[in-house]
mmCIF file of C-alpha atoms in Angstrom:
data_model
loop_
_atom_site.group_PDB
_atom_site.id
_atom_site.type_symbol
_atom_site.label_atom_id
_atom_site.label_comp_id
_atom_site.label_asym_id
_atom_site.label_seq_id
_atom_site.Cartn_x
_atom_site.Cartn_y
_atom_site.Cartn_z
ATOM 1 C CA MET A 568 12.065 15.786 0.750
ATOM 2 C CA ASN A 569 11.268 19.496 0.928
ATOM 3 C CA ASN A 570 7.824 20.653 2.058
ATOM 4 C CA GLY A 571 6.400 17.300 1.025
ATOM 5 C CA GLN A 572 8.168 17.332 -2.343
ATOM 6 C CA LEU A 573 10.571 14.572 -3.284
ATOM 7 C CA SER A 574 14.017 15.505 -4.588
ATOM 8 C CA PHE A 575 13.359 14.320 -8.153
ATOM 9 C CA GLU A 576 10.205 16.495 -8.274
ATOM 10 C CA ARG A 577 12.111 19.695 -7.474
ATOM 11 C CA PRO A 578 12.578 20.936 -11.079
ATOM 12 C CA LEU A 579 8.841 20.584 -11.739
ATOM 13 C CA VAL A 580 7.952 22.328 -8.479
ATOM 14 C CA ASP A 581 10.323 25.205 -9.284
ATOM 15 C CA LEU A 582 8.808 25.614 -12.735
ATOM 16 C CA ARG A 583 5.262 25.664 -11.362
ATOM 17 C CA ASP A 584 6.327 28.240 -8.771
ATOM 18 C CA LYS A 585 7.700 30.392 -11.586
ATOM 19 C CA ILE A 586 4.410 30.101 -13.485
ATOM 20 C CA ALA A 587 2.482 31.143 -10.385
ATOM 21 C CA GLU A 588 4.781 34.164 -9.910
ATOM 22 C CA LEU A 589 4.282 35.244 -13.531
ATOM 23 C CA GLU A 590 0.505 34.884 -13.229
ATOM 24 C CA GLN A 591 0.523 36.990 -10.066
ATOM 25 C CA PHE A 592 2.837 39.599 -11.643
ATOM 26 C CA SER A 593 0.624 39.749 -14.764
ATOM 27 C CA LYS A 594 -2.447 40.321 -12.624
ATOM 28 C CA GLU A 595 -0.859 42.968 -10.385
ATOM 29 C CA LYS A 596 0.752 44.961 -13.204
ATOM 30 C CA SER A 597 -2.019 44.433 -15.772
ATOM 31 C CA ILE A 598 0.541 43.130 -18.259
ATOM 32 C CA ASP A 599 -0.434 40.450 -20.761
ATOM 33 C CA LEU A 600 2.012 37.594 -20.242
ATOM 34 C CA SER A 601 -0.369 34.891 -21.424
ATOM 35 C CA LEU A 602 1.904 33.712 -24.228
ATOM 36 C CA GLU A 603 4.910 33.287 -21.932
ATOM 37 C CA ILE A 604 2.748 31.590 -19.286
ATOM 38 C CA GLU A 605 1.255 29.227 -21.855
ATOM 39 C CA LYS A 606 4.747 28.210 -23.051
ATOM 40 C CA LEU A 607 5.837 27.503 -19.472
ATOM 41 C CA GLN A 608 2.673 25.534 -18.767
ATOM 42 C CA GLU A 609 3.327 23.370 -21.815
ATOM 43 C CA LYS A 610 6.910 22.875 -20.624
ATOM 44 C CA ALA A 611 5.571 21.862 -17.206
ATOM 45 C CA ARG A 612 3.215 19.319 -18.802
ATOM 46 C CA ARG A 613 6.081 17.779 -20.761
ATOM 47 C CA MET A 614 8.293 17.728 -17.680
ATOM 48 C CA GLU A 615 5.528 16.076 -15.649
ATOM 49 C CA GLU A 616 5.140 13.347 -18.278
ATOM 50 C CA GLU A 617 8.905 12.847 -18.392
ATOM 51 C CA ILE A 618 9.318 12.600 -14.610
ATOM 52 C CA TYR A 619 6.314 10.450 -13.723
ATOM 53 C CA GLY A 620 6.422 8.389 -16.897
ATOM 54 C CA ASN A 621 9.975 7.209 -16.260
ATOM 55 C CA LEU A 622 10.171 6.644 -12.530
ATOM 56 C CA THR A 623 12.990 4.435 -11.262
ATOM 57 C CA THR A 624 12.330 1.718 -8.702
ATOM 58 C CA TRP A 625 13.891 3.854 -5.973
ATOM 59 C CA GLN A 626 11.708 6.820 -6.874
ATOM 60 C CA LYS A 627 8.650 4.567 -6.592
ATOM 61 C CA VAL A 628 9.853 3.476 -3.153
ATOM 62 C CA GLN A 629 10.086 7.139 -2.154
ATOM 63 C CA ILE A 630 6.520 7.746 -3.340
ATOM 64 C CA ALA A 631 5.306 4.660 -1.457
ATOM 65 C CA ARG A 632 6.853 6.114 1.710
ATOM 66 C CA HIS A 633 5.554 9.662 1.217
ATOM 67 C CA ALA A 634 4.405 11.164 4.510
ATOM 68 C CA SER A 635 1.117 12.333 2.970
ATOM 69 C CA ARG A 636 0.260 9.044 1.293
ATOM 70 C CA PRO A 637 -3.232 7.861 2.337
ATOM 71 C CA THR A 638 -3.322 5.279 5.108
ATOM 72 C CA THR A 639 -5.678 2.389 5.806
ATOM 73 C CA SER A 640 -7.846 4.594 8.028
ATOM 74 C CA ASP A 641 -8.188 7.074 5.133
ATOM 75 C CA TYR A 642 -9.362 4.344 2.797
ATOM 76 C CA ILE A 643 -11.771 2.928 5.366
ATOM 77 C CA ARG A 644 -13.407 6.363 5.698
ATOM 78 C CA SER A 645 -13.572 6.816 1.917
ATOM 79 C CA LEU A 646 -14.606 3.353 0.738
ATOM 80 C CA PHE A 647 -16.815 1.901 3.450
ATOM 81 C CA THR A 648 -19.886 2.786 5.466
ATOM 82 C CA ASP A 649 -21.014 1.680 8.933
ATOM 83 C CA PHE A 650 -17.473 0.757 9.962
ATOM 84 C CA MET A 651 -17.309 -0.715 13.459
ATOM 85 C CA GLU A 652 -13.744 -1.104 14.695
ATOM 86 C CA LEU A 653 -13.001 -4.168 16.808
ATOM 87 C CA HIS A 654 -10.104 -4.343 19.242
ATOM 88 C CA GLY A 655 -7.871 -6.867 20.935
ATOM 89 C CA ASP A 656 -6.634 -10.414 20.367
ATOM 90 C CA ARG A 657 -8.243 -11.918 23.504
ATOM 91 C CA LEU A 658 -4.793 -13.088 24.565
ATOM 92 C CA TYR A 659 -2.586 -10.092 25.330
ATOM 93 C CA GLY A 660 -3.927 -6.728 24.213
ATOM 94 C CA ASP A 661 -4.769 -4.413 21.337
ATOM 95 C CA ASP A 662 -2.210 -3.409 18.714
ATOM 96 C CA PRO A 663 -2.953 -0.074 17.010
ATOM 97 C CA ALA A 664 -0.520 -0.919 14.184
ATOM 98 C CA ILE A 665 -3.325 -3.060 12.756
ATOM 99 C CA ILE A 666 -6.893 -1.814 12.616
ATOM 100 C CA GLY A 667 -9.935 -3.753 11.557
ATOM 101 C CA GLY A 668 -13.610 -4.366 11.946
ATOM 102 C CA ILE A 669 -16.940 -4.855 10.220
ATOM 103 C CA ALA A 670 -18.164 -2.509 7.490
ATOM 104 C CA LYS A 671 -20.306 -2.280 4.381
ATOM 105 C CA LEU A 672 -18.967 -1.888 0.859
ATOM 106 C CA ASP A 673 -21.798 -0.614 -1.355
ATOM 107 C CA GLY A 674 -24.214 -2.244 1.072
ATOM 108 C CA ARG A 675 -22.322 -5.553 1.157
ATOM 109 C CA PRO A 676 -21.158 -6.656 4.657
ATOM 110 C CA VAL A 677 -17.380 -7.204 4.748
ATOM 111 C CA THR A 678 -14.551 -7.508 7.222
ATOM 112 C CA VAL A 679 -11.792 -4.978 6.602
ATOM 113 C CA ILE A 680 -8.291 -5.184 8.114
ATOM 114 C CA GLY A 681 -5.121 -3.207 7.479
ATOM 115 C CA HIS A 682 -1.841 -1.845 8.724
ATOM 116 C CA GLU A 683 -2.082 1.679 10.126
ATOM 117 C CA ARG A 684 1.149 3.707 10.184
ATOM 118 C CA GLY A 685 -0.352 7.033 11.238
ATOM 119 C CA LYS A 686 -0.049 10.540 9.851
ATOM 120 C CA ASP A 687 1.945 13.089 11.882
ATOM 121 C CA THR A 688 4.681 12.190 14.359
ATOM 122 C CA LYS A 689 2.343 11.812 17.335
ATOM 123 C CA ASP A 690 -0.017 9.628 15.332
ATOM 124 C CA LYS A 691 2.834 7.502 13.973
ATOM 125 C CA VAL A 692 4.152 6.873 17.486
ATOM 126 C CA ALA A 693 0.645 5.935 18.651
ATOM 127 C CA HIS A 694 0.421 3.361 15.835
ATOM 128 C CA ASN A 695 4.027 2.163 16.238
ATOM 129 C CA PHE A 696 4.757 3.381 12.691
ATOM 130 C CA GLY A 697 2.648 0.535 11.302
ATOM 131 C CA LEU A 698 4.986 -2.169 12.650
ATOM 132 C CA PRO A 699 2.701 -4.792 14.229
ATOM 133 C CA HIS A 700 3.407 -6.868 17.319
ATOM 134 C CA PRO A 701 2.116 -10.468 17.558
ATOM 135 C CA GLU A 702 -1.129 -9.282 19.140
ATOM 136 C CA GLY A 703 -1.794 -7.265 15.980
ATOM 137 C CA TYR A 704 -1.611 -10.356 13.805
ATOM 138 C CA ARG A 705 -3.673 -12.328 16.312
ATOM 139 C CA LYS A 706 -6.286 -9.589 16.258
ATOM 140 C CA ALA A 707 -6.332 -9.768 12.462
ATOM 141 C CA LEU A 708 -6.712 -13.538 12.631
ATOM 142 C CA ARG A 709 -9.565 -13.276 15.137
ATOM 143 C CA LEU A 710 -11.418 -10.910 12.797
ATOM 144 C CA MET A 711 -10.804 -13.158 9.803
ATOM 145 C CA GLN A 712 -12.067 -16.207 11.707
ATOM 146 C CA GLN A 713 -15.197 -14.266 12.570
ATOM 147 C CA ALA A 714 -15.641 -13.299 8.899
ATOM 148 C CA ASP A 715 -15.227 -16.915 7.852
ATOM 149 C CA LYS A 716 -17.821 -18.015 10.408
ATOM 150 C CA PHE A 717 -20.438 -15.526 9.188
ATOM 151 C CA GLY A 718 -19.617 -15.690 5.473
ATOM 152 C CA ARG A 719 -18.270 -12.158 5.049
ATOM 153 C CA PRO A 720 -15.622 -11.378 2.390
ATOM 154 C CA ILE A 721 -12.281 -10.233 3.834
ATOM 155 C CA ILE A 722 -10.511 -7.129 2.511
ATOM 156 C CA CYS A 723 -6.952 -6.443 3.672
ATOM 157 C CA PHE A 724 -4.912 -3.265 3.167
ATOM 158 C CA VAL A 725 -1.165 -3.852 3.277
ATOM 159 C CA ASP A 726 1.136 -0.971 4.223
ATOM 160 C CA THR A 727 4.060 -1.783 6.505
ATOM 161 C CA GLN A 728 7.837 -1.833 6.461
ATOM 162 C CA GLY A 729 7.555 -5.141 8.305
ATOM 163 C CA ALA A 730 6.657 -6.748 11.590
ATOM 164 C CA HIS A 731 8.017 -5.107 14.740
ATOM 165 C CA PRO A 732 11.593 -6.423 15.222
ATOM 166 C CA GLY A 733 11.923 -5.808 18.973
ATOM 167 C CA VAL A 734 12.753 -8.324 21.674
ATOM 168 C CA GLU A 735 9.318 -7.972 23.269
ATOM 169 C CA ALA A 736 7.659 -8.974 19.986
ATOM 170 C CA GLU A 737 9.828 -12.076 19.764
ATOM 171 C CA GLU A 738 9.084 -12.947 23.393
ATOM 172 C CA ARG A 739 5.361 -12.824 22.636
ATOM 173 C CA GLY A 740 5.681 -15.112 19.606
ATOM 174 C CA GLN A 741 6.079 -12.900 16.544
ATOM 175 C CA SER A 742 7.134 -15.643 14.130
ATOM 176 C CA GLU A 743 4.449 -18.035 15.387
ATOM 177 C CA ALA A 744 1.747 -15.383 14.981
ATOM 178 C CA ILE A 745 2.786 -14.665 11.385
ATOM 179 C CA ALA A 746 3.079 -18.359 10.511
ATOM 180 C CA ARG A 747 -0.347 -19.116 11.976
ATOM 181 C CA ASN A 748 -1.919 -16.339 9.880
ATOM 182 C CA LEU A 749 -0.376 -17.776 6.710
ATOM 183 C CA ARG A 750 -1.738 -21.224 7.485
ATOM 184 C CA GLU A 751 -5.204 -20.084 8.520
ATOM 185 C CA MET A 752 -5.692 -17.622 5.656
ATOM 186 C CA ALA A 753 -4.937 -20.396 3.185
ATOM 187 C CA GLY A 754 -8.005 -22.289 4.416
ATOM 188 C CA PHE A 755 -10.724 -19.671 4.870
ATOM 189 C CA ARG A 756 -13.850 -20.378 2.827
ATOM 190 C CA VAL A 757 -14.722 -16.768 1.996
ATOM 191 C CA PRO A 758 -13.256 -14.453 -0.673
ATOM 192 C CA ILE A 759 -10.064 -12.664 0.426
ATOM 193 C CA VAL A 760 -8.936 -9.575 -1.499
ATOM 194 C CA CYS A 761 -5.666 -7.915 -0.491
ATOM 195 C CA VAL A 762 -4.473 -4.492 -1.622
ATOM 196 C CA VAL A 763 -0.879 -3.269 -1.226
ATOM 197 C CA THR A 764 -1.313 0.478 -0.821
ATOM 198 C CA GLY A 765 2.187 1.590 0.197
ATOM 199 C CA GLU A 766 5.010 -0.491 1.559
ATOM 200 C CA GLY A 767 4.662 -4.269 1.596
ATOM 201 C CA GLY A 768 7.580 -5.425 3.684
ATOM 202 C CA SER A 769 8.514 -9.035 4.419
ATOM 203 C CA GLY A 770 6.450 -11.380 6.607
ATOM 204 C CA GLY A 771 4.875 -8.364 8.261
ATOM 205 C CA ALA A 772 3.023 -7.744 4.995
ATOM 206 C CA LEU A 773 2.513 -11.376 3.985
ATOM 207 C CA ALA A 774 0.751 -12.139 7.280
ATOM 208 C CA ILE A 775 -2.374 -10.367 6.004
ATOM 209 C CA SER A 776 -1.930 -10.831 2.245
ATOM 210 C CA VAL A 777 -2.620 -14.522 1.599
ATOM 211 C CA GLY A 778 -5.646 -13.850 -0.559
ATOM 212 C CA ASN A 779 -7.454 -15.068 -3.631
ATOM 213 C CA ARG A 780 -6.393 -11.886 -5.374
ATOM 214 C CA LEU A 781 -3.560 -9.484 -4.632
ATOM 215 C CA LEU A 782 -4.014 -5.941 -5.942
ATOM 216 C CA MET A 783 -1.296 -3.314 -5.801
ATOM 217 C CA LEU A 784 -1.157 0.439 -6.302
ATOM 218 C CA GLU A 785 1.006 1.591 -9.182
ATOM 219 C CA HIS A 786 3.748 3.115 -7.008
ATOM 220 C CA ALA A 787 3.603 0.729 -4.036
ATOM 221 C CA TYR A 788 6.245 -1.916 -3.469
ATOM 222 C CA TYR A 789 6.082 -5.491 -2.148
ATOM 223 C CA SER A 790 9.241 -7.264 -1.085
ATOM 224 C CA VAL A 791 10.782 -9.964 1.060
ATOM 225 C CA ILE A 792 13.007 -7.271 2.595
ATOM 226 C CA SER A 793 13.446 -3.507 2.417
ATOM 227 C CA PRO A 794 16.000 -2.167 -0.093
ATOM 228 C CA GLU A 795 18.115 -0.874 2.810
ATOM 229 C CA GLY A 796 18.025 -4.259 4.531
ATOM 230 C CA ALA A 797 18.981 -6.100 1.350
ATOM 231 C CA ALA A 798 21.857 -3.683 0.706
ATOM 232 C CA ALA A 799 23.146 -4.143 4.254
ATOM 233 C CA ILE A 800 23.140 -7.933 3.834
ATOM 234 C CA LEU A 801 24.460 -8.161 0.272
ATOM 235 C CA TRP A 802 27.031 -5.371 0.299
ATOM 236 C CA ARG A 803 27.253 -4.466 3.995
ATOM 237 C CA ASP A 804 26.338 -0.963 2.893
ATOM 238 C CA ALA A 805 22.797 0.415 3.327
ATOM 239 C CA ALA A 806 23.759 3.302 1.041
ATOM 240 C CA LYS A 807 23.390 0.887 -1.881
ATOM 241 C CA ALA A 808 19.627 0.717 -1.298
ATOM 242 C CA GLN A 809 18.875 2.094 -4.773
ATOM 243 C CA GLU A 810 20.883 -0.683 -6.396
ATOM 244 C CA ALA A 811 19.191 -3.267 -4.188
ATOM 245 C CA ALA A 812 15.737 -1.910 -5.041
ATOM 246 C CA GLU A 813 16.363 -2.453 -8.752
ATOM 247 C CA ALA A 814 17.697 -5.985 -8.211
ATOM 248 C CA LEU A 815 14.809 -7.066 -5.977
ATOM 249 C CA LYS A 816 12.090 -6.488 -8.623
ATOM 250 C CA ILE A 817 9.683 -5.029 -6.064
ATOM 251 C CA THR A 818 7.496 -2.692 -8.132
ATOM 252 C CA ALA A 819 3.899 -3.412 -9.084
ATOM 253 C CA GLN A 820 4.908 -3.697 -12.724
ATOM 254 C CA ASP A 821 7.700 -6.204 -11.989
ATOM 255 C CA LEU A 822 5.498 -8.309 -9.722
ATOM 256 C CA HIS A 823 2.604 -8.349 -12.180
ATOM 257 C CA ALA A 824 4.951 -9.603 -14.896
ATOM 258 C CA LEU A 825 6.207 -12.300 -12.510
ATOM 259 C CA GLY A 826 2.678 -13.382 -11.625
ATOM 260 C CA VAL A 827 2.970 -12.463 -7.940
ATOM 261 C CA ILE A 828 0.176 -9.873 -8.045
ATOM 262 C CA ASP A 829 -3.015 -9.916 -10.080
ATOM 263 C CA THR A 830 -3.876 -6.268 -10.723
ATOM 264 C CA VAL A 831 -2.021 -2.957 -10.876
ATOM 265 C CA ILE A 832 -4.250 -0.062 -9.787
ATOM 266 C CA PRO A 833 -3.235 3.235 -11.451
ATOM 267 C CA GLU A 834 -2.349 6.233 -9.287
ATOM 268 C CA PRO A 835 -2.776 9.959 -9.993
ATOM 269 C CA LYS A 836 0.338 11.540 -11.465
ATOM 270 C CA GLY A 837 2.836 11.903 -8.650
ATOM 271 C CA GLY A 838 1.194 9.333 -6.385
ATOM 272 C CA ALA A 839 -1.921 8.586 -4.357
ATOM 273 C CA HIS A 840 -1.333 11.585 -2.080
ATOM 274 C CA LYS A 841 -1.882 13.972 -4.996
ATOM 275 C CA ASP A 842 -5.579 13.054 -5.232
ATOM 276 C CA PRO A 843 -6.670 10.754 -2.363
ATOM 277 C CA ALA A 844 -10.361 10.870 -3.358
ATOM 278 C CA ALA A 845 -9.651 9.708 -6.912
ATOM 279 C CA GLN A 846 -7.317 7.026 -5.604
ATOM 280 C CA ALA A 847 -9.941 5.726 -3.192
ATOM 281 C CA GLN A 848 -12.483 5.432 -6.012
ATOM 282 C CA ALA A 849 -9.989 3.540 -8.186
ATOM 283 C CA ILE A 850 -9.372 1.094 -5.338
ATOM 284 C CA LYS A 851 -13.081 0.674 -4.685
ATOM 285 C CA LYS A 852 -13.782 -0.022 -8.364
ATOM 286 C CA ASN A 853 -11.119 -2.734 -8.455
ATOM 287 C CA ILE A 854 -12.168 -4.339 -5.161
ATOM 288 C CA LEU A 855 -15.804 -4.531 -6.278
ATOM 289 C CA ALA A 856 -14.836 -6.022 -9.638
ATOM 290 C CA THR A 857 -12.598 -8.565 -7.918
ATOM 291 C CA LEU A 858 -15.279 -9.560 -5.404
ATOM 292 C CA ASP A 859 -17.785 -9.949 -8.245
ATOM 293 C CA SER A 860 -15.368 -12.305 -10.020
ATOM 294 C CA LEU A 861 -15.167 -14.486 -6.889
ATOM 295 C CA THR A 862 -18.854 -14.419 -5.948
ATOM 296 C CA GLY A 863 -19.813 -17.569 -7.835
ATOM 297 C CA MET A 864 -17.266 -19.763 -6.031
ATOM 298 C CA ASP A 865 -18.226 -21.900 -3.054
ATOM 299 C CA GLY A 866 -15.916 -22.437 -0.064
ATOM 300 C CA ASP A 867 -14.040 -25.378 -1.564
ATOM 301 C CA ALA A 868 -13.478 -23.536 -4.828
ATOM 302 C CA LEU A 869 -12.183 -20.427 -3.028
ATOM 303 C CA VAL A 870 -9.669 -22.465 -1.025
ATOM 304 C CA LEU A 871 -8.493 -24.300 -4.145
ATOM 305 C CA ASP A 872 -8.268 -21.030 -6.071
ATOM 306 C CA ARG A 873 -6.091 -19.544 -3.319
ATOM 307 C CA HIS A 874 -3.802 -22.565 -3.267
ATOM 308 C CA LYS A 875 -3.395 -22.526 -7.044
ATOM 309 C CA LYS A 876 -2.542 -18.834 -6.982
ATOM 310 C CA PHE A 877 0.456 -19.412 -4.740
ATOM 311 C CA GLU A 878 1.474 -22.664 -6.430
ATOM 312 C CA LYS A 879 1.949 -20.742 -9.683
ATOM 313 C CA ILE A 880 4.418 -18.275 -8.162
ATOM 314 C CA GLY A 881 8.070 -19.064 -8.889
ATOM 315 C CA VAL A 882 9.620 -22.287 -10.153
ATOM 316 C CA TYR A 883 10.986 -25.361 -8.483
ATOM 317 C CA SER A 884 12.526 -28.667 -9.497
ATOM 318 C CA THR A 885 12.721 -32.106 -7.941
ATOM 319 C CA VAL A 886 15.839 -34.241 -7.653
ATOM 320 C CA GLY A 887 15.827 -37.966 -8.517
#
């Protein structure tokens, strides 16, 4: 990455820089270079279509990890009003890697929860790079239980490389906290809409994505393990991450075809960070449409709908 640009974007960036230089030169010297500039602009448009219309899985992973990609806190500010953040799990403490609270979505009371990875280095450290400890998942569960009690829809934003892998997290019950969330989310009697906005890594992502509907941004990824982790296990070589990414089928398009996710939300050319406002509106439109489709279901129907969604994923066979 160079000044926020990804390596595969470099030719397009260089061409746009050249166009800008010609425009400046034309203005300063009062020379008509409009024809040459127009030809280069057309070339840039074709190059843009070629690059972003044929992204590899690894390039999508790079976009999903872009430092400027909007975070959960960005989407909360853009999509919701009257947000009141709630803290703590009432057992150990507060985990800033997961944020959540009560808000209104077009006047409709909802509970919103999501991973928060932070922006700059200081912010990322403060949010533990979006890697939750058990108290983060217990906080999320507490908020979801409250939503279930008061009949509020639950909206979850998924964006994490995974749960925190440290010893202290294991000592405080990381696996139990994730497992409990999976069990409890399966039984809540309110609509649950989950949106994968960036990285959706392993159980750390799944712990807040057991929903009636799973939406996913066009260039996000959702996987049982990171490409680097899979490469290290399969080939004992993390450098084969690109190969692993292709084999894992982790893109929104792959997962939609497999029936794992329900909706692919388009992104601006180059990714959500290119036009955060437009991306937020696209997410809002899809969340509202999804909630409307679930509104007529009572609690029993919502639970059954959620169970059927996960029963349809994958195949299995019985012996004897």
